[in-house]
Amino acid sequence: MEVGQMQRQWMGYMKSLFMEGFLDGQFLQLQQLQDENNPEFVVEVVSLFFEDSERILKDLSFAVDQQSVDFKKIDAHVHQFKGSSASIGAQRVKNACIAFRNFCEEQNIDACRSCLQQVKQEYIHVKNKLETLLRLEQQIVAAGGSIPMMEWN
Amino acid sequence: MVHNRSIISHNIDSGCFPSPHLDAFPAGLRVLVVDDDPTWLRILEKMLKKCFYQVTTCCLAIEALKKLREKKDAYDIVISDVNMPDMDGFKLLEHVGLEMDLPVIMMSVDGETSRVMKGVQHGACDYLLKPIRMKELRNIWQHVLRKRIHEAREFETFEGIHLMRNGSNHIDDGNLFAVGGEMNLMKKRKDLDNKHDDKEFGDQTSLKKARVIWSVDLHQKFVKAVNRIGFDKIGPKKILDLMNVPWLTRENVASHLQKYRLYLSRLQKENDQKYSTGGIKYFDLPSKDSGCVSFLDSLNKQQNDGAIDNFRYSDGTLKLHMESTSHEVDLNGIVTRPTIDKIRASVSDIIDPKIRKCSQIGHNQPYESAESEVNHTVFEYSTVSTQCSWNEVPKMLLKEEQNTQKHFQIDQSQSMNSDPSGYTSDYISPVNSMALEVVTFPSQSKSLVANDQSPDIVFTSNLSSKAPGYNLGCISDMEIYQRNLLLDSHAALTPLDEDLHLLLLQGEYYNMNFGMQNIEMSEYSDPWIIAEVPTNLYDSADYS
């Protein structure tokens, strides 16, 4: 595939990610921050996010599985995850966290369990999408092209 | 890398910011970022670096405190997340405020009013909501500047009168005062000050975490104690004992003493710089036998003799002529602040009827607490106006509350748009929230500056990637971008519809006619061609 085609594909993909609510403006911010000095900035940050997320989700699952559930602890973890997902603009994950926190407040353990599933799903979903996107970017750059900058209006 | 000084730096004499690294203020601002989230830490670091700040990161509050304690003067401002595993962000905030007296900005993804309020009460100078935008970080320097001004005022006007500098070389404080919208703020907050001042003692007991407000009286006691003990031998405990104020704690005194010391050392630096042999040196260093106090004493004596013979108010400069000493005292600093009404109210208690007549200016609001404080001394008079400076603490907090509310509101609309329950459906919502975000985002995308307001400026910086980032400082640059962005969004763009408009930013390749390219892509395989932009140009400004 030639570069122009790949770039168009990338743009289309980005557009869909935004339209479907997977990503929000924060992700664009990250792209804007990328520059010559940090050509891999987005990759770096996204990787950090993945790493951290695995950890948080593990802790979260552990907390939810407890016999005597500590809702405060669960809430703290969800809050953490919310902040984390907001950092890269993972909008759907963030929204799932918001819903999750509401149920924590209500101390509804069943709802919490299903929320946990939701959150995990959304995370996996966006992870796949991002990996695809970044792979595409890699290909473009490898083929000598450059990643188009995007702005929304 | 070279970048021009910002507007502010021209006005700031390095006397007020003695450290060399702040010569190009706000660039070089030393920021300590504390956040347990590694992703955010990395992002914030990058953003701050792009603002030309000097960044140190920490993922633990304890580590941050350690760093701060190790080198007290190593940082100008601290930014910290609220939720951290090892220590509550508010606790860190308190520590930093008490021990280092640095401005602290809180951050959180949670924007609940109660949280923001807590931050404000604990002394945060701002509360930012995540996700944080670059533009919010660009302006954090204002908190550092504000604090300096605040401190300068506190002590200078307090200790009596700040002397006329040589000729037109008005102290940079004058310029500092001119900077920032604090003046208007104080006008508005005046009523609140009055109330707050009355509640001063109440606050002390009810809000345990609230800061002590050092009133005129209190500071006078403090200074008296300091001078009695002898500046060399002072310690918070001794001062506290002498002051005999039951509700005051050792910590309160300690932090006030620290500020006082800083103030005096800054004065010393200024004196050293400003005064040649011809200068009038009133503020001898405290080590030289309490020079400050002797001046005050002489003033007090004069006042008791009814020595204010002339009180003129003209052109916003208050000149106080003293009979025995023929020194003109410039109260520029005081008067430029709109506290005329307070001065009037309190001054009317001073015996001289001439004063009363002259001071029929400004508002007629009574200022009871000020009147009760007036002791008919020059010292008091001048310091009454600083009543409001002491009240600046709540004012500032209130102002910050306003700011934080602004942040809060923006975030609210964002979260409202991103519809928790229905995020699967409507793609218009993300668009809306994005529009909200991006319009004000001072992007590095030069092509957005289509309205040719300052195409040259922007464009030249665009032209060569090696060019020094901006010819403008951070601030003016920001203004232009925001202005242009807003203009752009209104003028040049077609209204949002269901299709997203993607702007392709292309740097040089769109040279003089660098309008925006509104490209609608409905499908992947649109026939237009993306001109290939070499990688080193697509992100035009080199910030780092």
XYZ file of C-alpha atoms in Angstrom:
697
model
C 0.000 0.000 0.000
C 1.392 3.356 -0.832
C 1.825 6.041 1.728
C -1.009 8.275 0.703
C -3.392 5.416 0.920
C -2.148 4.459 4.322
C -2.532 7.996 5.500
C -6.073 8.143 4.309
C -6.769 4.894 6.007
C -5.317 6.254 9.194
C -7.422 9.347 8.987
C -10.549 7.364 8.400
C -9.754 5.157 11.319
C -9.135 8.086 13.595
C -12.363 9.622 12.519
C -14.275 6.490 13.342
C -12.660 6.203 16.737
C -13.837 9.675 17.562
C -17.248 9.243 16.118
C -17.795 6.057 18.029
C -16.680 7.707 21.224
C -13.652 5.574 21.884
C -11.393 8.544 22.011
C -11.922 12.162 22.839
C -10.028 15.410 22.439
C -7.454 14.468 25.009
C -5.955 12.021 22.566
C -5.469 14.801 20.086
C -3.706 16.754 22.782
C -1.242 13.938 23.092
C -0.611 13.952 19.409
C -0.032 17.656 19.546
C 2.539 17.163 22.250
C 4.529 14.832 20.099
C 7.388 16.555 18.386
C 10.911 16.069 17.156
C 12.280 15.710 20.611
C 9.754 13.064 21.473
C 8.761 11.397 18.231
C 7.439 8.432 20.144
C 5.539 10.352 22.730
C 2.111 8.980 21.977
C 3.355 5.431 21.906
C 5.147 6.005 25.163
C 2.150 7.422 26.934
C -0.234 4.812 25.602
C 2.131 2.086 26.755
C 2.285 3.612 30.197
C -1.465 3.637 30.227
C -1.709 -0.027 29.300
C 0.769 -1.034 31.953
C -0.892 0.965 34.645
C -4.334 -0.202 33.622
C -3.434 -3.855 33.938
C -2.342 -3.178 37.456
C -5.431 -1.219 38.404
C -7.793 -3.756 36.876
C -6.084 -6.499 38.770
C -6.486 -4.658 42.040
C -10.052 -3.841 41.158
C -10.967 -7.424 40.387
C -9.389 -8.491 43.608
C -11.361 -5.986 45.600
C -14.650 -6.885 43.984
C -14.095 -10.603 44.540
C -13.705 -10.219 48.253
C -16.123 -11.897 50.588
C -16.686 -8.766 52.557
C -16.616 -6.069 49.990
C -14.977 -2.768 50.799
C -16.810 -0.277 48.632
C -14.502 2.534 49.538
C -11.560 0.640 48.280
C -13.333 -0.295 45.095
C -14.342 3.277 44.580
C -10.777 4.398 45.067
C -9.570 2.032 42.397
C -12.286 3.060 39.986
C -11.477 6.661 40.610
C -7.894 5.923 39.795
C -8.848 4.204 36.616
C -11.106 7.039 35.659
C -8.237 9.474 35.975
C -5.956 7.199 34.082
C -8.316 6.687 31.194
C -8.956 10.394 31.030
C -5.258 10.927 30.504
C -5.233 9.419 27.049
C -8.777 10.253 26.165
C -10.226 6.793 26.481
C -13.707 8.195 26.700
C -15.771 5.073 26.878
C -13.610 3.606 29.590
C -13.927 6.812 31.520
C -17.687 6.813 31.195
C -17.878 3.235 32.315
C -15.920 4.243 35.382
C -18.326 7.046 36.132
C -21.235 4.628 36.051
C -19.272 2.207 38.187
C -18.686 4.821 40.849
C -22.371 5.519 41.121
C -23.039 1.918 41.967
C -20.239 1.917 44.465
C -21.976 4.739 46.190
C -25.158 2.762 46.254
C -23.203 -0.171 47.589
C -24.815 -2.418 45.068
C -22.410 -5.312 44.738
C -24.121 -7.019 41.857
C -24.227 -3.880 39.817
C -20.599 -3.332 40.702
C -19.655 -6.732 39.430
C -21.338 -6.130 36.133
C -19.765 -2.690 35.945
C -16.405 -4.261 36.385
C -17.096 -6.419 33.393
C -18.164 -3.389 31.411
C -15.043 -1.504 32.316
C -12.851 -4.427 31.386
C -14.611 -4.817 28.084
C -14.256 -1.194 27.215
C -10.633 -1.264 28.165
C -9.893 -4.248 25.951
C -11.836 -2.662 23.169
C -9.947 0.596 23.244
C -6.683 -1.221 23.708
C -7.214 -3.098 20.490
C -8.213 0.010 18.655
C -5.200 1.925 19.845
C -2.865 -0.889 18.979
C -4.287 -0.967 15.492
C -3.957 2.763 15.137
C -0.397 2.850 16.359
C 0.542 -0.023 14.128
C -0.812 1.887 11.190
C 1.228 4.884 12.229
C 4.322 2.754 12.381
C 3.716 1.549 8.871
C 3.243 5.031 7.551
C 6.441 6.247 9.101
C 8.318 3.179 7.954
C 7.181 3.857 4.440
C 8.625 7.337 4.665
C 5.392 9.146 5.260
C 4.285 11.251 8.147
C 1.310 11.178 10.408
C -1.173 13.861 9.513
C -2.053 16.275 12.265
C -5.654 16.520 13.077
C -7.877 19.131 14.528
C -11.527 19.044 15.167
C -13.928 21.846 14.661
C 17.345 27.740 22.539
C 16.522 31.347 22.273
C 13.240 32.891 22.999
C 12.311 36.411 23.640
C 11.413 37.518 27.061
C 7.815 37.824 27.791
C 6.231 41.164 28.407
C 6.238 40.645 32.104
C 9.901 40.043 32.389
C 10.608 43.517 31.170
C 8.764 44.921 34.073
C 10.166 42.723 36.683
C 13.367 43.800 38.148
C 15.436 40.906 39.186
C 15.409 42.475 42.573
C 12.022 41.007 43.143
C 13.076 37.751 41.649
C 16.659 37.566 42.617
C 17.305 34.145 41.238
C 18.975 34.189 37.881
C 16.850 31.455 36.451
C 13.867 33.747 36.549
C 15.368 36.365 34.299
C 13.262 35.156 31.452
C 10.185 34.711 33.575
C 7.910 32.904 33.161
C 10.210 30.607 31.272
C 12.423 28.642 33.560
C 9.800 28.430 36.241
C 10.725 25.512 38.438
C 7.786 23.229 38.809
C 7.447 20.172 40.979
C 4.738 17.802 39.771
C 3.368 15.152 42.058
C 1.042 12.470 40.742
C 0.800 8.788 41.404
C -0.550 8.104 37.924
C 2.450 7.476 35.685
C 0.570 8.329 32.526
C -0.465 11.708 33.821
C 2.950 12.358 35.197
C 4.493 11.859 31.800
C 1.893 13.961 30.052
C 2.168 16.807 32.517
C 5.911 16.730 32.326
C 5.764 17.069 28.586
C 3.198 19.832 28.690
C 5.138 21.805 31.246
C 8.331 21.423 29.310
C 6.582 22.793 26.300
C 5.835 25.867 28.355
C 9.566 26.230 28.881
C 9.288 25.379 32.513
C 11.839 23.395 34.433
C 10.087 20.249 35.526
C 10.730 17.773 38.291
C 8.404 14.828 38.683
C 7.450 12.747 41.684
C 5.053 9.917 42.025
C 4.847 9.948 45.772
C 3.887 12.737 48.116
C 6.490 11.701 50.634
C 9.165 11.845 48.002
C 7.961 15.269 46.982
C 8.174 16.579 50.519
C 11.626 15.171 50.836
C 12.741 16.953 47.705
C 11.186 20.179 48.887
C 12.788 19.971 52.278
C 16.191 19.115 50.929
C 16.444 22.285 48.953
C 14.021 24.869 50.103
C 14.644 27.262 47.291
C 14.714 24.753 44.524
C 11.145 25.169 43.346
C 8.771 27.957 42.522
C 5.525 26.100 42.429
C 4.084 22.696 43.193
C 1.372 20.890 41.257
C -0.139 17.929 42.957
C -2.892 15.437 42.468
C -5.475 15.173 45.191
C -5.669 11.407 45.402
C -2.442 9.741 46.202
C -1.816 6.441 47.884
C 0.744 7.478 50.470
C -0.568 10.823 51.528
C -3.686 12.821 51.001
C -3.019 15.632 48.552
C -4.553 18.095 50.955
C -2.108 17.101 53.625
C 0.757 17.648 51.276
C -0.730 20.986 50.462
C -0.750 21.960 54.087
C 2.804 20.904 54.627
C 4.061 22.782 51.646
C 2.162 25.875 52.621
C 3.461 25.809 56.170
C 7.013 24.781 55.619
C 7.906 26.163 52.269
C 5.233 28.681 51.608
C 5.093 27.846 47.922
C 2.038 28.180 45.755
C 0.374 24.810 45.278
C -1.998 23.829 42.516
C -4.245 20.846 43.059
C -5.410 18.522 40.316
C -8.093 15.940 40.148
C -10.367 14.149 37.799
C -13.032 14.796 40.382
C -14.513 18.225 40.197
C -17.046 18.092 42.942
C -17.593 21.437 44.571
C -16.850 20.071 47.996
C -13.479 18.847 46.873
C -12.615 22.085 45.214
C -13.739 23.909 48.311
C -11.527 21.731 50.432
C -8.601 22.517 48.234
C -9.238 26.186 48.494
C -9.623 26.017 52.241
C -6.383 24.171 52.592
C -4.678 26.933 50.736
C -4.459 25.715 47.174
C -3.955 28.581 44.821
C -5.782 26.777 42.068
C -7.659 23.583 41.436
C -7.413 22.077 37.973
C -9.692 19.436 36.602
C -8.334 16.598 34.613
C -7.996 16.277 31.717
C -5.740 19.258 31.919
C -5.093 21.343 28.888
C -1.822 22.952 27.968
C -3.317 26.378 28.129
C -4.121 25.928 31.773
C -0.536 25.098 32.505
C 0.811 27.977 30.530
C -0.543 30.424 33.027
C 0.468 28.862 36.286
C 3.280 31.358 36.603
C 0.691 33.879 37.661
C 0.422 32.204 41.020
C 4.093 32.633 41.662
C 3.961 36.249 40.677
C 0.878 36.895 42.685
C 2.433 35.450 45.764
C 5.466 37.645 45.414
C 3.358 40.727 45.053
C 1.288 39.723 48.003
C 4.312 39.232 50.153
C 5.890 42.411 49.007
C 2.817 44.350 49.897
C 2.274 42.659 53.181
C 5.514 43.726 54.593
C 6.330 46.841 52.779
C 3.201 48.710 53.456
C 3.056 47.190 56.816
C 6.345 48.378 58.027
C 5.265 51.838 57.319
C 6.225 53.642 54.329
C 8.170 52.635 51.393
C 10.480 55.313 50.377
C 10.716 57.185 47.262
C 13.141 55.556 44.998
C 15.582 57.652 43.092
C 13.776 59.645 40.518
C 11.488 57.719 38.335
C 12.940 54.505 39.384
C 9.833 53.555 41.192
C 10.127 50.285 42.787
C 9.273 47.462 40.605
C 6.585 46.686 42.997
C 4.802 49.495 41.324
C 5.075 47.632 38.135
C 4.286 44.459 39.854
C 1.167 45.982 41.190
C 0.192 47.010 37.747
C 0.484 43.518 36.590
C -2.454 41.288 36.969
C -6.002 42.061 37.632
C -5.616 41.980 41.329
C -6.663 45.537 41.745
C -10.102 45.078 40.359
C -10.405 41.953 42.283
C -9.740 43.722 45.487
C -12.337 46.325 44.745
C -14.917 43.655 44.287
C -13.873 41.707 47.259
C -13.919 44.622 49.575
C -17.204 43.788 51.202
C -16.220 40.234 51.677
C -13.032 41.437 53.263
C -14.955 43.420 55.783
C -16.958 40.433 56.748
C -13.995 38.213 56.790
C -12.022 40.522 58.885
C -14.694 40.535 61.520
C -14.726 36.835 61.533
C -11.028 36.585 61.869
C -10.978 35.054 65.255
C -13.998 32.997 64.578
C -12.276 31.508 61.615
C -9.343 30.624 63.654
C -11.339 28.324 65.815
C -13.964 27.078 63.438
C -11.789 26.307 60.463
C -8.905 24.611 62.069
C -7.099 24.328 58.871
C -7.612 27.891 57.798
C -4.636 30.107 57.708
C -4.032 32.727 60.274
C -4.726 36.147 59.015
C -2.058 38.464 60.191
C -3.856 41.651 60.990
C -2.242 44.964 61.570
C -2.335 44.558 65.302
C -0.995 41.092 65.202
C 1.876 41.971 62.989
C 2.685 44.936 65.135
C 2.906 42.680 68.144
C 5.052 40.365 66.151
C 7.473 43.043 65.105
C 7.627 44.463 68.588
C 8.486 41.066 69.912
C 11.105 40.537 67.259
C 12.747 43.806 67.979
C 12.622 43.304 71.683
C 14.330 39.972 71.472
C 16.816 41.188 68.965
C 16.770 39.921 65.439
C 19.744 37.701 65.918
C 18.257 35.806 68.758
C 14.717 35.347 67.593
C 12.945 32.087 67.425
C 9.271 31.310 66.991
C 8.865 30.210 70.588
C 10.346 33.370 72.024
C 8.276 35.533 69.764
C 5.149 33.626 70.591
C 5.722 34.036 74.290
C 6.290 37.732 74.013
C 3.337 38.308 71.783
C 0.987 36.849 74.306
C -1.732 35.922 71.861
C -3.445 32.851 73.215
C -4.814 31.396 70.041
C -1.659 31.784 68.041
C 0.466 28.721 67.590
C 4.155 28.288 67.240
C 3.663 27.157 63.668
C 1.788 30.315 62.815
C 4.617 32.395 64.124
C 7.214 30.245 62.454
C 5.700 30.625 59.042
C 5.143 34.318 59.500
C 8.702 34.704 60.633
C 9.911 32.925 57.572
C 7.976 35.271 55.366
C 9.273 38.188 57.300
C 12.805 37.024 56.854
C 12.296 36.553 53.167
C 10.842 39.985 52.923
C 13.718 41.556 54.747
C 16.299 39.763 52.719
C 14.571 40.870 49.586
C 14.609 44.388 50.873
C 18.244 44.101 51.579
C 18.900 43.019 48.046
C 16.906 45.912 46.739
C 18.645 48.297 49.025
C 21.957 47.038 47.890
C 20.997 47.454 44.316
C 19.066 50.627 44.453
C 20.715 52.753 46.942
C 23.904 54.425 46.201
C 25.379 56.668 48.783
C 22.886 59.327 47.906
C 19.940 57.204 48.763
C 17.942 57.525 51.838
C 18.308 54.396 53.753
C 15.504 53.968 56.115
C 15.394 50.333 56.200
C 18.603 49.555 57.769
C 18.982 45.928 58.166
C 17.479 44.596 61.293
C 20.832 43.378 62.347
C 21.822 46.953 62.614
C 20.014 47.634 65.725
C 16.401 47.466 64.595
C 16.496 50.211 62.075
C 12.955 49.549 61.045
C 11.546 50.065 64.396
C 13.365 53.241 65.109
C 11.853 54.694 62.033
C 8.469 53.592 63.090
C 8.964 54.956 66.512
C 9.889 58.294 65.130
C 6.828 58.215 62.982
C 4.638 57.326 65.843
C 6.024 60.107 67.899
C 5.429 62.551 65.149
C 1.957 61.427 64.639
C 1.099 61.759 68.225
C 2.190 65.306 67.914
C -0.244 65.700 65.100
C 2.472 65.829 62.588
C 0.614 65.063 59.483
C 0.216 68.468 58.185
C -0.515 67.762 54.664
C -2.337 65.035 53.023
C -2.602 65.314 49.351
C -4.190 63.012 47.010
C -3.439 63.526 43.414
C -2.975 61.404 40.392
C -3.305 58.317 42.359
C -0.270 59.109 44.371
C -0.555 59.699 48.000
C 2.083 61.971 49.282
C 2.513 62.355 52.887
C 4.439 65.304 54.016
C 5.885 65.159 57.403
C 6.773 68.218 59.222
C 9.951 67.352 60.908
C 11.254 65.116 58.302
C 10.944 66.494 54.889
C 10.806 63.254 53.155
C 8.187 62.585 50.686
C 6.744 59.305 51.160
C 5.405 57.599 48.209
C 2.476 55.477 48.860
C 2.141 54.504 45.331
C 1.939 50.962 46.192
C -0.956 51.444 48.460
C -2.939 53.801 46.480
C -2.852 52.150 43.166
C -4.797 49.531 44.834
C -8.328 50.692 45.052
C -8.516 50.850 48.739
C -9.198 54.526 48.832
C -12.451 54.027 50.551
C -10.793 52.247 53.357
C -8.161 54.838 53.709
C -10.821 57.471 53.728
C -12.815 55.822 56.393
C -9.920 55.267 58.632
C -8.262 58.514 57.901
C -11.325 60.407 58.882
C -10.570 59.274 62.333
C -7.314 61.025 62.216
C -7.752 64.332 63.790
C -6.856 66.557 60.942
C -9.982 67.935 59.325
C -8.125 68.758 56.177
C -7.716 65.127 55.609
C -11.333 64.457 55.925
C -12.076 67.022 53.312
C -9.501 65.788 50.933
C -10.534 62.303 51.220
C -14.037 62.640 49.976
C -13.195 60.325 47.275
C -14.397 56.993 46.301
C -17.063 55.105 48.032
C -18.759 55.858 51.226
C -18.761 52.490 52.694
C -17.977 52.402 56.312
C -15.225 50.199 57.373
C -15.848 49.626 60.970
C -13.153 47.258 61.761
C -10.607 49.521 60.222
C -11.773 52.390 62.300
C -11.488 50.404 65.393
C -7.974 49.624 64.484
C -6.848 53.094 63.776
C -4.556 54.365 66.382
C -4.028 57.735 64.885
C -0.576 57.025 63.850
C 0.853 57.250 60.459
C 1.861 53.737 60.790
C -1.637 52.669 61.378
C -3.019 54.741 58.648
C -0.841 53.248 56.093
C -1.318 49.873 57.416
C -5.030 50.136 57.550
C -4.980 50.049 53.862
C -3.101 46.905 54.193
C -5.971 45.570 56.118
C -7.132 44.466 52.804
C -3.816 43.039 51.938
C -4.119 40.750 54.849
C -7.513 39.992 53.630
C -6.014 39.125 50.378
C -5.709 35.665 51.603
C -9.394 35.065 51.536
C -9.687 37.206 48.479
C -7.203 35.186 46.661
C -8.839 32.057 47.730
C -12.110 33.393 46.583
C -10.674 34.364 43.318
C -9.216 31.002 42.902
C -12.542 29.588 43.654
C -13.869 31.518 40.781
C -11.212 30.132 38.606
C -11.763 26.694 39.753
C -15.397 27.049 39.174
C -14.608 27.973 35.684
C -12.626 24.850 35.294
C -15.323 22.962 36.944
C -17.908 24.276 34.606
C -15.986 23.425 31.565
C -15.558 19.965 32.774
C -19.185 19.635 33.589
C -20.214 20.404 30.106
C -17.744 17.938 28.858
C -18.968 15.196 31.043
C -22.487 16.080 30.249
C -21.803 15.647 26.647
C -20.100 12.407 27.098
C -23.329 10.913 28.272
C -22.485 8.069 30.591
C -25.391 5.928 29.778
C -25.572 6.372 26.087
C -22.038 6.516 24.954
C -22.554 3.881 22.407
C -24.985 5.795 20.346
C -24.678 9.380 19.498
C -21.465 10.419 17.933
C -22.519 13.956 17.965
C -21.786 14.182 21.653
C -18.104 13.562 21.372
C -18.021 16.073 18.617
C -19.594 18.676 20.792
C -17.291 18.115 23.622
C -14.394 18.246 21.300
C -15.530 21.441 19.804
C -15.685 22.809 23.260
C -12.210 21.720 23.987
C -10.430 22.439 20.852
C -11.677 25.850 20.022
C -9.844 27.310 22.904
C -6.877 25.142 22.631
C -3.895 27.145 21.598
C -2.767 24.682 19.098
C 0.540 24.670 17.483
C -1.207 24.369 14.249
C -0.291 27.438 12.392
C -2.803 26.959 9.717
C -5.574 27.765 12.095
C -4.411 31.277 12.117
C -6.198 31.981 8.949
C -7.504 35.331 9.841
C -4.223 36.924 9.200
C -4.221 38.822 12.374
C -0.615 38.155 12.820
C 0.309 35.845 10.091
C 3.835 37.051 9.955
C 4.590 36.302 13.480
C 3.095 32.925 13.420
C 4.283 32.062 10.058
C 7.902 32.906 10.471
C 8.052 30.746 13.455
C 6.532 28.098 11.369
C 8.864 28.439 8.508
C 11.941 26.927 9.850
C 11.738 24.234 12.337
C 14.958 25.479 13.736
C 13.639 28.918 14.319
C 13.353 29.879 17.912
C 9.949 28.746 18.909
C 8.154 31.968 19.122
C 9.059 35.527 18.749
C 6.455 36.159 21.315
C 6.607 35.158 24.887
C 4.239 32.603 26.167
C 1.608 35.064 27.139
C 1.216 37.211 24.111
C 1.530 34.165 22.032
C -1.334 32.645 23.862
C -3.434 35.706 23.390
C -2.895 35.743 19.715
C -3.660 32.129 19.361
C -6.758 32.292 21.386
C -7.907 35.355 19.589
C -7.222 33.802 16.281
C -8.731 30.541 17.186
C -11.871 32.197 18.328
C -11.991 34.325 15.250
C -11.366 31.346 13.146
C -13.994 29.288 14.675
C -16.551 31.950 14.135
C -15.538 33.309 10.843
C -13.917 30.826 8.653
C -15.495 27.583 9.541
C -18.659 26.208 8.267
C -20.930 25.232 11.091
C -20.646 21.836 12.600
C -22.794 19.280 11.088
C -22.880 15.595 11.296
C -19.754 15.146 9.313
C -16.615 16.058 11.072
C -14.370 18.540 9.471
C -10.878 17.479 9.518
C -8.260 20.040 9.192
C -5.094 19.000 7.742
C -2.243 21.024 8.954
C 0.501 21.288 6.536
C 3.030 23.796 7.672
C 4.999 25.432 4.935
C 3.333 23.699 2.155
C 0.410 25.969 2.428
C 2.530 29.041 2.385
C 1.020 32.449 2.007
C -2.406 31.245 1.378
C -2.461 29.213 4.458
C -6.124 29.228 5.012
C -7.605 26.203 6.539
C -8.387 23.273 4.555
C -11.812 22.050 5.304
C -11.763 18.581 4.166
C -14.749 16.447 4.452
C -14.036 12.859 4.449
C -17.006 10.715 4.251
C -15.184 7.654 3.232
C -11.778 6.236 3.333
C -11.179 6.499 -0.314
C -11.604 10.137 -1.049
C -9.787 11.195 -4.109
C -7.902 14.115 -2.673
C -4.319 13.830 -2.081
C -2.582 14.493 1.102
C 0.533 16.355 0.323
C 3.309 14.699 2.034
C 4.820 16.659 4.772
C 8.246 15.729 5.926
C 8.158 14.496 9.475
C 10.219 17.245 10.871
C 7.741 19.826 9.817
C 4.392 18.578 10.643
C 4.626 19.659 14.168
C 5.799 23.080 13.465
C 6.832 24.786 16.606
C 9.757 23.393 18.313
C 9.067 23.839 21.912
C 11.603 21.855 23.651
